[in-house]
């Protein structure tokens, strides 16, 4: 069915239940048998731990304090066809907080709440009785402005500073309906690129070190979640990730 979703986000990329192209099953205006449907909803995600490493560096050299936290809020539009394929895109805001060792100092940065966009799709691959197996893929990008920075807790400059964040993800998941609740489990492979440009790097490391590019240390995450079909037209989701990142997502949508 054809879906429109307005969401709020705070992680990287929400995987979702493999049943999402089908949920909610009934529209307020279009029947469940109509091949195209429309949804509107809310999605909120918080990533409270994502370990980073300098791009190209060895994992064994990663300091334990290299961490990125962030949340995002998005309004999204999605389209689904025959309850099997769903495409979506979203616009919203995100804020990032990073802790990073630089030379013998600790750098903290926080961004303003700035623009982020996202696009992706989901496919319900196998459906048998009450069990579904699906795949999803998505991409997200943001270029927030730096709000403040500190070096060893002393305020630093934010002039001539830039931040850039991007992430892509592919995932597989399995779900089983238990009445109005559909728990699911899956695995996601994601790649995060986070670039920081600040004069502080030049001050600490020399002229040719004005920026650093980081990537996620662990690429694979375990995902667990559950969907609640509150009514025929409303669906609620909660999702948690661990290993590759530690995050929590909540989502609710209405089908038209």
PDB file of C-alpha atoms in Angstrom:
ATOM      1  CA  UNK A   1       0.000   0.000   0.000  1.00  0.00           C
ATOM      2  CA  UNK A   2       1.135   3.593  -0.523  1.00  0.00           C
ATOM      3  CA  UNK A   3       2.260   5.245   2.737  1.00  0.00           C
ATOM      4  CA  UNK A   4       3.040   8.706   4.013  1.00  0.00           C
ATOM      5  CA  UNK A   5       4.801   8.903   7.400  1.00  0.00           C
ATOM      6  CA  UNK A   6       5.791  11.911   9.535  1.00  0.00           C
ATOM      7  CA  UNK A   7       8.402  10.850  12.092  1.00  0.00           C
ATOM      8  CA  UNK A   8      10.945  11.909  14.649  1.00  0.00           C
ATOM      9  CA  UNK A   9      14.297  10.237  14.690  1.00  0.00           C
ATOM     10  CA  UNK A  10      17.337   9.966  16.922  1.00  0.00           C
ATOM     11  CA  UNK A  11      19.610   7.279  15.801  1.00  0.00           C
ATOM     12  CA  UNK A  12      21.125   6.348  12.949  1.00  0.00           C
ATOM     13  CA  UNK A  13      18.730   4.393  10.909  1.00  0.00           C
ATOM     14  CA  UNK A  14      15.595   2.690  12.178  1.00  0.00           C
ATOM     15  CA  UNK A  15      15.309  -0.911  10.934  1.00  0.00           C
ATOM     16  CA  UNK A  16      11.662  -1.563  11.748  1.00  0.00           C
ATOM     17  CA  UNK A  17       9.458  -4.635  11.743  1.00  0.00           C
ATOM     18  CA  UNK A  18       9.470  -6.670   8.486  1.00  0.00           C
ATOM     19  CA  UNK A  19       5.675  -6.326   8.665  1.00  0.00           C
ATOM     20  CA  UNK A  20       5.916  -2.511   8.284  1.00  0.00           C
ATOM     21  CA  UNK A  21       4.984  -2.502   4.569  1.00  0.00           C
ATOM     22  CA  UNK A  22       1.713  -4.090   5.726  1.00  0.00           C
ATOM     23  CA  UNK A  23       1.133  -2.299   9.062  1.00  0.00           C
ATOM     24  CA  UNK A  24      -1.334  -0.820   9.881  1.00  0.00           C
ATOM     25  CA  UNK A  25      -3.495  -3.273   7.930  1.00  0.00           C
ATOM     26  CA  UNK A  26      -6.486  -0.986   7.370  1.00  0.00           C
ATOM     27  CA  UNK A  27      -6.641   2.594   6.110  1.00  0.00           C
ATOM     28  CA  UNK A  28      -9.020   5.287   7.352  1.00  0.00           C
ATOM     29  CA  UNK A  29     -10.133   6.073   3.795  1.00  0.00           C
ATOM     30  CA  UNK A  30      -8.704   3.285   1.613  1.00  0.00           C
ATOM     31  CA  UNK A  31      -9.614  -0.367   2.126  1.00  0.00           C
ATOM     32  CA  UNK A  32      -6.975  -2.959   3.037  1.00  0.00           C
ATOM     33  CA  UNK A  33      -7.465  -4.541  -0.408  1.00  0.00           C
ATOM     34  CA  UNK A  34      -6.430  -1.369  -2.231  1.00  0.00           C
ATOM     35  CA  UNK A  35      -2.864  -1.843  -3.595  1.00  0.00           C
ATOM     36  CA  UNK A  36      -1.724   1.641  -2.562  1.00  0.00           C
ATOM     37  CA  UNK A  37      -1.905   3.100   0.962  1.00  0.00           C
ATOM     38  CA  UNK A  38      -0.868   6.246   2.870  1.00  0.00           C
ATOM     39  CA  UNK A  39       0.515   6.531   6.453  1.00  0.00           C
ATOM     40  CA  UNK A  40       1.390   9.414   8.784  1.00  0.00           C
ATOM     41  CA  UNK A  41       3.257   8.964  12.046  1.00  0.00           C
ATOM     42  CA  UNK A  42       5.960   9.834  14.573  1.00  0.00           C
ATOM     43  CA  UNK A  43       9.340   8.200  15.073  1.00  0.00           C
ATOM     44  CA  UNK A  44      11.847   9.115  17.808  1.00  0.00           C
ATOM     45  CA  UNK A  45      15.330   7.629  18.214  1.00  0.00           C
ATOM     46  CA  UNK A  46      18.140   8.181  20.710  1.00  0.00           C
ATOM     47  CA  UNK A  47      21.663   6.829  20.195  1.00  0.00           C
ATOM     48  CA  UNK A  48      23.439   6.991  23.535  1.00  0.00           C
ATOM     49  CA  UNK A  49      26.582   5.092  22.547  1.00  0.00           C
ATOM     50  CA  UNK A  50      28.320   4.651  19.200  1.00  0.00           C
ATOM     51  CA  UNK A  51      32.028   3.865  19.303  1.00  0.00           C
ATOM     52  CA  UNK A  52      34.134   5.576  16.645  1.00  0.00           C
ATOM     53  CA  UNK A  53      37.634   5.204  15.261  1.00  0.00           C
ATOM     54  CA  UNK A  54      39.727   7.369  12.999  1.00  0.00           C
ATOM     55  CA  UNK A  55      39.061   6.351   9.432  1.00  0.00           C
ATOM     56  CA  UNK A  56      41.632   3.788   8.326  1.00  0.00           C
ATOM     57  CA  UNK A  57      43.037   3.171  11.827  1.00  0.00           C
ATOM     58  CA  UNK A  58      43.388  -0.204  13.527  1.00  0.00           C
ATOM     59  CA  UNK A  59      40.571  -1.175  15.879  1.00  0.00           C
ATOM     60  CA  UNK A  60      43.137  -2.243  18.498  1.00  0.00           C
ATOM     61  CA  UNK A  61      44.312   1.375  18.822  1.00  0.00           C
ATOM     62  CA  UNK A  62      40.876   2.873  19.519  1.00  0.00           C
ATOM     63  CA  UNK A  63      40.640   4.798  22.813  1.00  0.00           C
ATOM     64  CA  UNK A  64      37.640   3.808  24.908  1.00  0.00           C
ATOM     65  CA  UNK A  65      36.537   7.455  25.108  1.00  0.00           C
ATOM     66  CA  UNK A  66      35.960   7.775  21.353  1.00  0.00           C
ATOM     67  CA  UNK A  67      32.175   8.032  21.408  1.00  0.00           C
ATOM     68  CA  UNK A  68      29.333   9.691  19.478  1.00  0.00           C
ATOM     69  CA  UNK A  69      25.850  10.357  20.849  1.00  0.00           C
ATOM     70  CA  UNK A  70      22.967  11.884  18.947  1.00  0.00           C
ATOM     71  CA  UNK A  71      19.222  12.201  18.491  1.00  0.00           C
ATOM     72  CA  UNK A  72      17.120  13.185  15.501  1.00  0.00           C
ATOM     73  CA  UNK A  73      13.545  14.258  14.720  1.00  0.00           C
ATOM     74  CA  UNK A  74      12.123  13.727  11.247  1.00  0.00           C
ATOM     75  CA  UNK A  75       8.936  14.223   9.289  1.00  0.00           C
ATOM     76  CA  UNK A  76       8.770  11.356   6.812  1.00  0.00           C
ATOM     77  CA  UNK A  77       6.880  10.277   3.713  1.00  0.00           C
ATOM     78  CA  UNK A  78       6.723   6.634   2.664  1.00  0.00           C
ATOM     79  CA  UNK A  79       5.018   4.635  -0.063  1.00  0.00           C
ATOM     80  CA  UNK A  80       4.134   0.952  -0.004  1.00  0.00           C
ATOM     81  CA  UNK A  81       2.715  -1.274  -2.720  1.00  0.00           C
ATOM     82  CA  UNK A  82       0.634  -4.434  -2.207  1.00  0.00           C
ATOM     83  CA  UNK A  83       1.764  -4.534   1.447  1.00  0.00           C
ATOM     84  CA  UNK A  84       5.123  -5.945   0.343  1.00  0.00           C
ATOM     85  CA  UNK A  85       7.369  -3.039  -0.719  1.00  0.00           C
ATOM     86  CA  UNK A  86       7.793   0.279   1.072  1.00  0.00           C
ATOM     87  CA  UNK A  87       9.857   3.328   0.074  1.00  0.00           C
ATOM     88  CA  UNK A  88      10.333   6.308   2.370  1.00  0.00           C
ATOM     89  CA  UNK A  89      12.102   9.632   2.718  1.00  0.00           C
ATOM     90  CA  UNK A  90      12.313  12.014   5.643  1.00  0.00           C
ATOM     91  CA  UNK A  91      13.327  15.537   6.650  1.00  0.00           C
ATOM     92  CA  UNK A  92      14.011  16.781  10.139  1.00  0.00           C
ATOM     93  CA  UNK A  93      16.576  17.904  12.713  1.00  0.00           C
ATOM     94  CA  UNK A  94      19.472  16.256  14.557  1.00  0.00           C
ATOM     95  CA  UNK A  95      21.959  17.075  17.296  1.00  0.00           C
ATOM     96  CA  UNK A  96      25.332  15.388  17.887  1.00  0.00           C
ATOM     97  CA  UNK A  97      27.680  15.135  20.851  1.00  0.00           C
ATOM     98  CA  UNK A  98      31.201  13.714  20.456  1.00  0.00           C
ATOM     99  CA  UNK A  99      33.960  12.878  22.921  1.00  0.00           C
ATOM    100  CA  UNK A 100      37.344  12.321  21.279  1.00  0.00           C
ATOM    101  CA  UNK A 101      40.981  12.053  22.455  1.00  0.00           C
ATOM    102  CA  UNK A 102      43.246  14.388  20.445  1.00  0.00           C
ATOM    103  CA  UNK A 103      46.964  14.068  21.156  1.00  0.00           C
ATOM    104  CA  UNK A 104      47.043  14.143  24.994  1.00  0.00           C
ATOM    105  CA  UNK A 105      43.830  16.145  25.330  1.00  0.00           C
ATOM    106  CA  UNK A 106      40.110  15.313  25.348  1.00  0.00           C
ATOM    107  CA  UNK A 107      37.953  17.176  22.837  1.00  0.00           C
ATOM    108  CA  UNK A 108      34.198  17.529  23.351  1.00  0.00           C
ATOM    109  CA  UNK A 109      31.956  18.921  20.626  1.00  0.00           C
ATOM    110  CA  UNK A 110      28.202  19.494  20.413  1.00  0.00           C
ATOM    111  CA  UNK A 111      26.258  20.571  17.347  1.00  0.00           C
ATOM    112  CA  UNK A 112      23.206  22.771  17.014  1.00  0.00           C
ATOM    113  CA  UNK A 113      19.875  21.112  16.258  1.00  0.00           C
ATOM    114  CA  UNK A 114      20.191  21.198  12.452  1.00  0.00           C
ATOM    115  CA  UNK A 115      18.741  19.723   9.267  1.00  0.00           C
ATOM    116  CA  UNK A 116      18.941  15.970   8.503  1.00  0.00           C
ATOM    117  CA  UNK A 117      17.441  13.926   5.671  1.00  0.00           C
ATOM    118  CA  UNK A 118      16.897  10.212   5.167  1.00  0.00           C
ATOM    119  CA  UNK A 119      15.730   7.820   2.442  1.00  0.00           C
ATOM    120  CA  UNK A 120      15.323   4.066   2.172  1.00  0.00           C
ATOM    121  CA  UNK A 121      13.076   1.099   1.586  1.00  0.00           C
ATOM    122  CA  UNK A 122      11.782  -2.174   3.010  1.00  0.00           C
ATOM    123  CA  UNK A 123      10.728  -5.426   1.375  1.00  0.00           C
ATOM    124  CA  UNK A 124       8.653  -8.206   2.927  1.00  0.00           C
ATOM    125  CA  UNK A 125      10.475 -11.155   1.318  1.00  0.00           C
ATOM    126  CA  UNK A 126       8.760 -14.206   2.823  1.00  0.00           C
ATOM    127  CA  UNK A 127       5.373 -14.452   4.502  1.00  0.00           C
ATOM    128  CA  UNK A 128       4.181 -17.794   5.910  1.00  0.00           C
ATOM    129  CA  UNK A 129       1.171 -18.063   8.242  1.00  0.00           C
ATOM    130  CA  UNK A 130       2.013 -15.583  11.041  1.00  0.00           C
ATOM    131  CA  UNK A 131       5.753 -15.283  10.343  1.00  0.00           C
ATOM    132  CA  UNK A 132       7.470 -12.722   8.120  1.00  0.00           C
ATOM    133  CA  UNK A 133      11.053 -12.282   6.919  1.00  0.00           C
ATOM    134  CA  UNK A 134      12.145  -8.995   5.398  1.00  0.00           C
ATOM    135  CA  UNK A 135      15.016  -6.773   4.317  1.00  0.00           C
ATOM    136  CA  UNK A 136      15.593  -3.039   4.568  1.00  0.00           C
ATOM    137  CA  UNK A 137      18.133  -0.456   3.441  1.00  0.00           C
ATOM    138  CA  UNK A 138      18.527   3.232   4.194  1.00  0.00           C
ATOM    139  CA  UNK A 139      20.765   6.281   3.966  1.00  0.00           C
ATOM    140  CA  UNK A 140      20.940   9.365   6.164  1.00  0.00           C
ATOM    141  CA  UNK A 141      22.921  12.623   6.000  1.00  0.00           C
ATOM    142  CA  UNK A 142      23.371  15.778   8.094  1.00  0.00           C
ATOM    143  CA  UNK A 143      25.752  18.767   8.142  1.00  0.00           C
ATOM    144  CA  UNK A 144      25.100  20.413  11.521  1.00  0.00           C
ATOM    145  CA  UNK A 145      26.745  23.592  12.778  1.00  0.00           C
ATOM    146  CA  UNK A 146      28.968  23.380  15.848  1.00  0.00           C
ATOM    147  CA  UNK A 147      27.359  24.882  18.975  1.00  0.00           C
ATOM    148  CA  UNK A 148      30.306  24.596  21.368  1.00  0.00           C
ATOM    149  CA  UNK A 149      33.559  22.757  21.918  1.00  0.00           C
ATOM    150  CA  UNK A 150      35.913  22.198  24.858  1.00  0.00           C
ATOM    151  CA  UNK A 151      39.496  20.957  25.183  1.00  0.00           C
ATOM    152  CA  UNK A 152      40.108  19.351  28.577  1.00  0.00           C
ATOM    153  CA  UNK A 153      36.924  21.143  29.722  1.00  0.00           C
ATOM    154  CA  UNK A 154      38.223  24.582  28.693  1.00  0.00           C
ATOM    155  CA  UNK A 155      36.015  26.373  26.093  1.00  0.00           C
ATOM    156  CA  UNK A 156      37.348  26.286  22.544  1.00  0.00           C
ATOM    157  CA  UNK A 157      36.554  28.205  19.373  1.00  0.00           C
ATOM    158  CA  UNK A 158      33.719  27.258  17.020  1.00  0.00           C
ATOM    159  CA  UNK A 159      34.738  29.652  14.227  1.00  0.00           C
ATOM    160  CA  UNK A 160      35.654  28.022  10.902  1.00  0.00           C
ATOM    161  CA  UNK A 161      34.315  24.720  12.257  1.00  0.00           C
ATOM    162  CA  UNK A 162      32.260  22.216  10.284  1.00  0.00           C
ATOM    163  CA  UNK A 163      30.593  18.899  11.049  1.00  0.00           C
ATOM    164  CA  UNK A 164      29.378  16.294   8.571  1.00  0.00           C
ATOM    165  CA  UNK A 165      27.531  13.045   9.274  1.00  0.00           C
ATOM    166  CA  UNK A 166      26.357  10.268   6.957  1.00  0.00           C
ATOM    167  CA  UNK A 167      25.227   6.686   7.441  1.00  0.00           C
ATOM    168  CA  UNK A 168      23.988   3.827   5.298  1.00  0.00           C
ATOM    169  CA  UNK A 169      22.521   0.574   6.563  1.00  0.00           C
ATOM    170  CA  UNK A 170      21.256  -2.782   5.306  1.00  0.00           C
ATOM    171  CA  UNK A 171      19.304  -5.149   7.549  1.00  0.00           C
ATOM    172  CA  UNK A 172      17.452  -8.469   7.702  1.00  0.00           C
ATOM    173  CA  UNK A 173      14.716  -9.227  10.233  1.00  0.00           C
ATOM    174  CA  UNK A 174      12.235 -11.910  11.307  1.00  0.00           C
ATOM    175  CA  UNK A 175       8.861 -11.338  12.976  1.00  0.00           C
ATOM    176  CA  UNK A 176       5.979 -13.445  14.282  1.00  0.00           C
ATOM    177  CA  UNK A 177       2.451 -12.233  15.040  1.00  0.00           C
ATOM    178  CA  UNK A 178       1.136 -12.933  18.544  1.00  0.00           C
ATOM    179  CA  UNK A 179      -2.300 -11.377  18.444  1.00  0.00           C
ATOM    180  CA  UNK A 180      -1.967  -7.576  18.428  1.00  0.00           C
ATOM    181  CA  UNK A 181       1.774  -7.777  19.229  1.00  0.00           C
ATOM    182  CA  UNK A 182       4.441  -8.720  16.672  1.00  0.00           C
ATOM    183  CA  UNK A 183       7.917  -9.112  18.216  1.00  0.00           C
ATOM    184  CA  UNK A 184      10.860  -9.111  15.826  1.00  0.00           C
ATOM    185  CA  UNK A 185      14.613  -9.695  15.806  1.00  0.00           C
ATOM    186  CA  UNK A 186      17.212  -8.884  13.197  1.00  0.00           C
ATOM    187  CA  UNK A 187      20.718  -7.874  12.298  1.00  0.00           C
ATOM    188  CA  UNK A 188      21.898  -4.607  10.747  1.00  0.00           C
ATOM    189  CA  UNK A 189      25.151  -3.716   9.012  1.00  0.00           C
ATOM    190  CA  UNK A 190      25.838   0.009   8.968  1.00  0.00           C
ATOM    191  CA  UNK A 191      28.635   2.373   8.034  1.00  0.00           C
ATOM    192  CA  UNK A 192      28.903   5.772   9.702  1.00  0.00           C
ATOM    193  CA  UNK A 193      31.158   8.600   8.518  1.00  0.00           C
ATOM    194  CA  UNK A 194      31.572  11.583  10.841  1.00  0.00           C
ATOM    195  CA  UNK A 195      33.880  14.428   9.822  1.00  0.00           C
ATOM    196  CA  UNK A 196      34.998  17.201  12.167  1.00  0.00           C
ATOM    197  CA  UNK A 197      36.822  20.323  10.978  1.00  0.00           C
ATOM    198  CA  UNK A 198      38.048  22.717  13.674  1.00  0.00           C
ATOM    199  CA  UNK A 199      41.037  25.051  14.229  1.00  0.00           C
ATOM    200  CA  UNK A 200      41.618  23.149  17.467  1.00  0.00           C
ATOM    201  CA  UNK A 201      43.120  20.255  15.494  1.00  0.00           C
ATOM    202  CA  UNK A 202      45.591  22.680  13.902  1.00  0.00           C
ATOM    203  CA  UNK A 203      46.499  24.132  17.305  1.00  0.00           C
ATOM    204  CA  UNK A 204      47.118  20.693  18.815  1.00  0.00           C
ATOM    205  CA  UNK A 205      48.500  18.728  15.872  1.00  0.00           C
ATOM    206  CA  UNK A 206      49.972  21.226  13.410  1.00  0.00           C
ATOM    207  CA  UNK A 207      49.080  22.967  10.138  1.00  0.00           C
ATOM    208  CA  UNK A 208      48.146  19.913   8.062  1.00  0.00           C
ATOM    209  CA  UNK A 209      45.623  18.603  10.596  1.00  0.00           C
ATOM    210  CA  UNK A 210      42.587  20.880  10.309  1.00  0.00           C
ATOM    211  CA  UNK A 211      40.046  18.027  10.094  1.00  0.00           C
ATOM    212  CA  UNK A 212      39.547  14.405  11.096  1.00  0.00           C
ATOM    213  CA  UNK A 213      37.220  11.769   9.659  1.00  0.00           C
ATOM    214  CA  UNK A 214      35.810   9.057  11.918  1.00  0.00           C
ATOM    215  CA  UNK A 215      33.892   5.856  11.210  1.00  0.00           C
ATOM    216  CA  UNK A 216      31.978   3.439  13.404  1.00  0.00           C
ATOM    217  CA  UNK A 217      34.193   0.889  15.121  1.00  0.00           C
ATOM    218  CA  UNK A 218      31.641  -1.953  15.006  1.00  0.00           C
ATOM    219  CA  UNK A 219      29.533  -2.305  11.885  1.00  0.00           C
ATOM    220  CA  UNK A 220      27.064  -5.028  12.950  1.00  0.00           C
ATOM    221  CA  UNK A 221      24.215  -4.492  15.427  1.00  0.00           C
ATOM    222  CA  UNK A 222      21.652  -6.805  16.988  1.00  0.00           C
ATOM    223  CA  UNK A 223      18.132  -5.396  16.752  1.00  0.00           C
ATOM    224  CA  UNK A 224      15.101  -6.417  18.817  1.00  0.00           C
ATOM    225  CA  UNK A 225      11.690  -4.807  18.819  1.00  0.00           C
ATOM    226  CA  UNK A 226       7.937  -5.211  18.856  1.00  0.00           C
ATOM    227  CA  UNK A 227       4.942  -3.767  17.014  1.00  0.00           C
ATOM    228  CA  UNK A 228       1.567  -3.171  18.643  1.00  0.00           C
ATOM    229  CA  UNK A 229      -1.447  -2.918  16.375  1.00  0.00           C
ATOM    230  CA  UNK A 230      -3.460  -0.645  18.649  1.00  0.00           C
ATOM    231  CA  UNK A 231      -6.351  -0.442  16.153  1.00  0.00           C
ATOM    232  CA  UNK A 232      -6.763  -1.379  12.500  1.00  0.00           C
ATOM    233  CA  UNK A 233      -5.416   2.028  11.427  1.00  0.00           C
ATOM    234  CA  UNK A 234      -2.766   2.691  14.132  1.00  0.00           C
ATOM    235  CA  UNK A 235       0.564   0.918  14.646  1.00  0.00           C
ATOM    236  CA  UNK A 236       3.107   1.485  17.442  1.00  0.00           C
ATOM    237  CA  UNK A 237       6.727   0.264  17.445  1.00  0.00           C
ATOM    238  CA  UNK A 238       9.590   0.132  19.928  1.00  0.00           C
ATOM    239  CA  UNK A 239      13.077  -0.969  18.874  1.00  0.00           C
ATOM    240  CA  UNK A 240      16.451  -1.356  20.604  1.00  0.00           C
ATOM    241  CA  UNK A 241      19.925  -1.889  19.159  1.00  0.00           C
ATOM    242  CA  UNK A 242      23.090  -3.185  20.800  1.00  0.00           C
ATOM    243  CA  UNK A 243      26.680  -4.169  19.953  1.00  0.00           C
ATOM    244  CA  UNK A 244      27.332  -1.851  16.978  1.00  0.00           C
ATOM    245  CA  UNK A 245      25.448   0.960  18.703  1.00  0.00           C
ATOM    246  CA  UNK A 246      23.228   1.332  21.741  1.00  0.00           C
ATOM    247  CA  UNK A 247      20.006   3.044  20.772  1.00  0.00           C
ATOM    248  CA  UNK A 248      16.270   3.155  21.349  1.00  0.00           C
ATOM    249  CA  UNK A 249      13.529   3.947  18.832  1.00  0.00           C
ATOM    250  CA  UNK A 250       9.804   4.577  19.250  1.00  0.00           C
ATOM    251  CA  UNK A 251       7.450   4.955  16.300  1.00  0.00           C
ATOM    252  CA  UNK A 252       3.744   5.401  15.760  1.00  0.00           C
ATOM    253  CA  UNK A 253       1.799   5.780  12.524  1.00  0.00           C
ATOM    254  CA  UNK A 254      -1.728   6.096  11.155  1.00  0.00           C
ATOM    255  CA  UNK A 255      -2.761   4.701   7.794  1.00  0.00           C
ATOM    256  CA  UNK A 256      -5.032   6.659   5.513  1.00  0.00           C
TER     257      UNK A 256
END
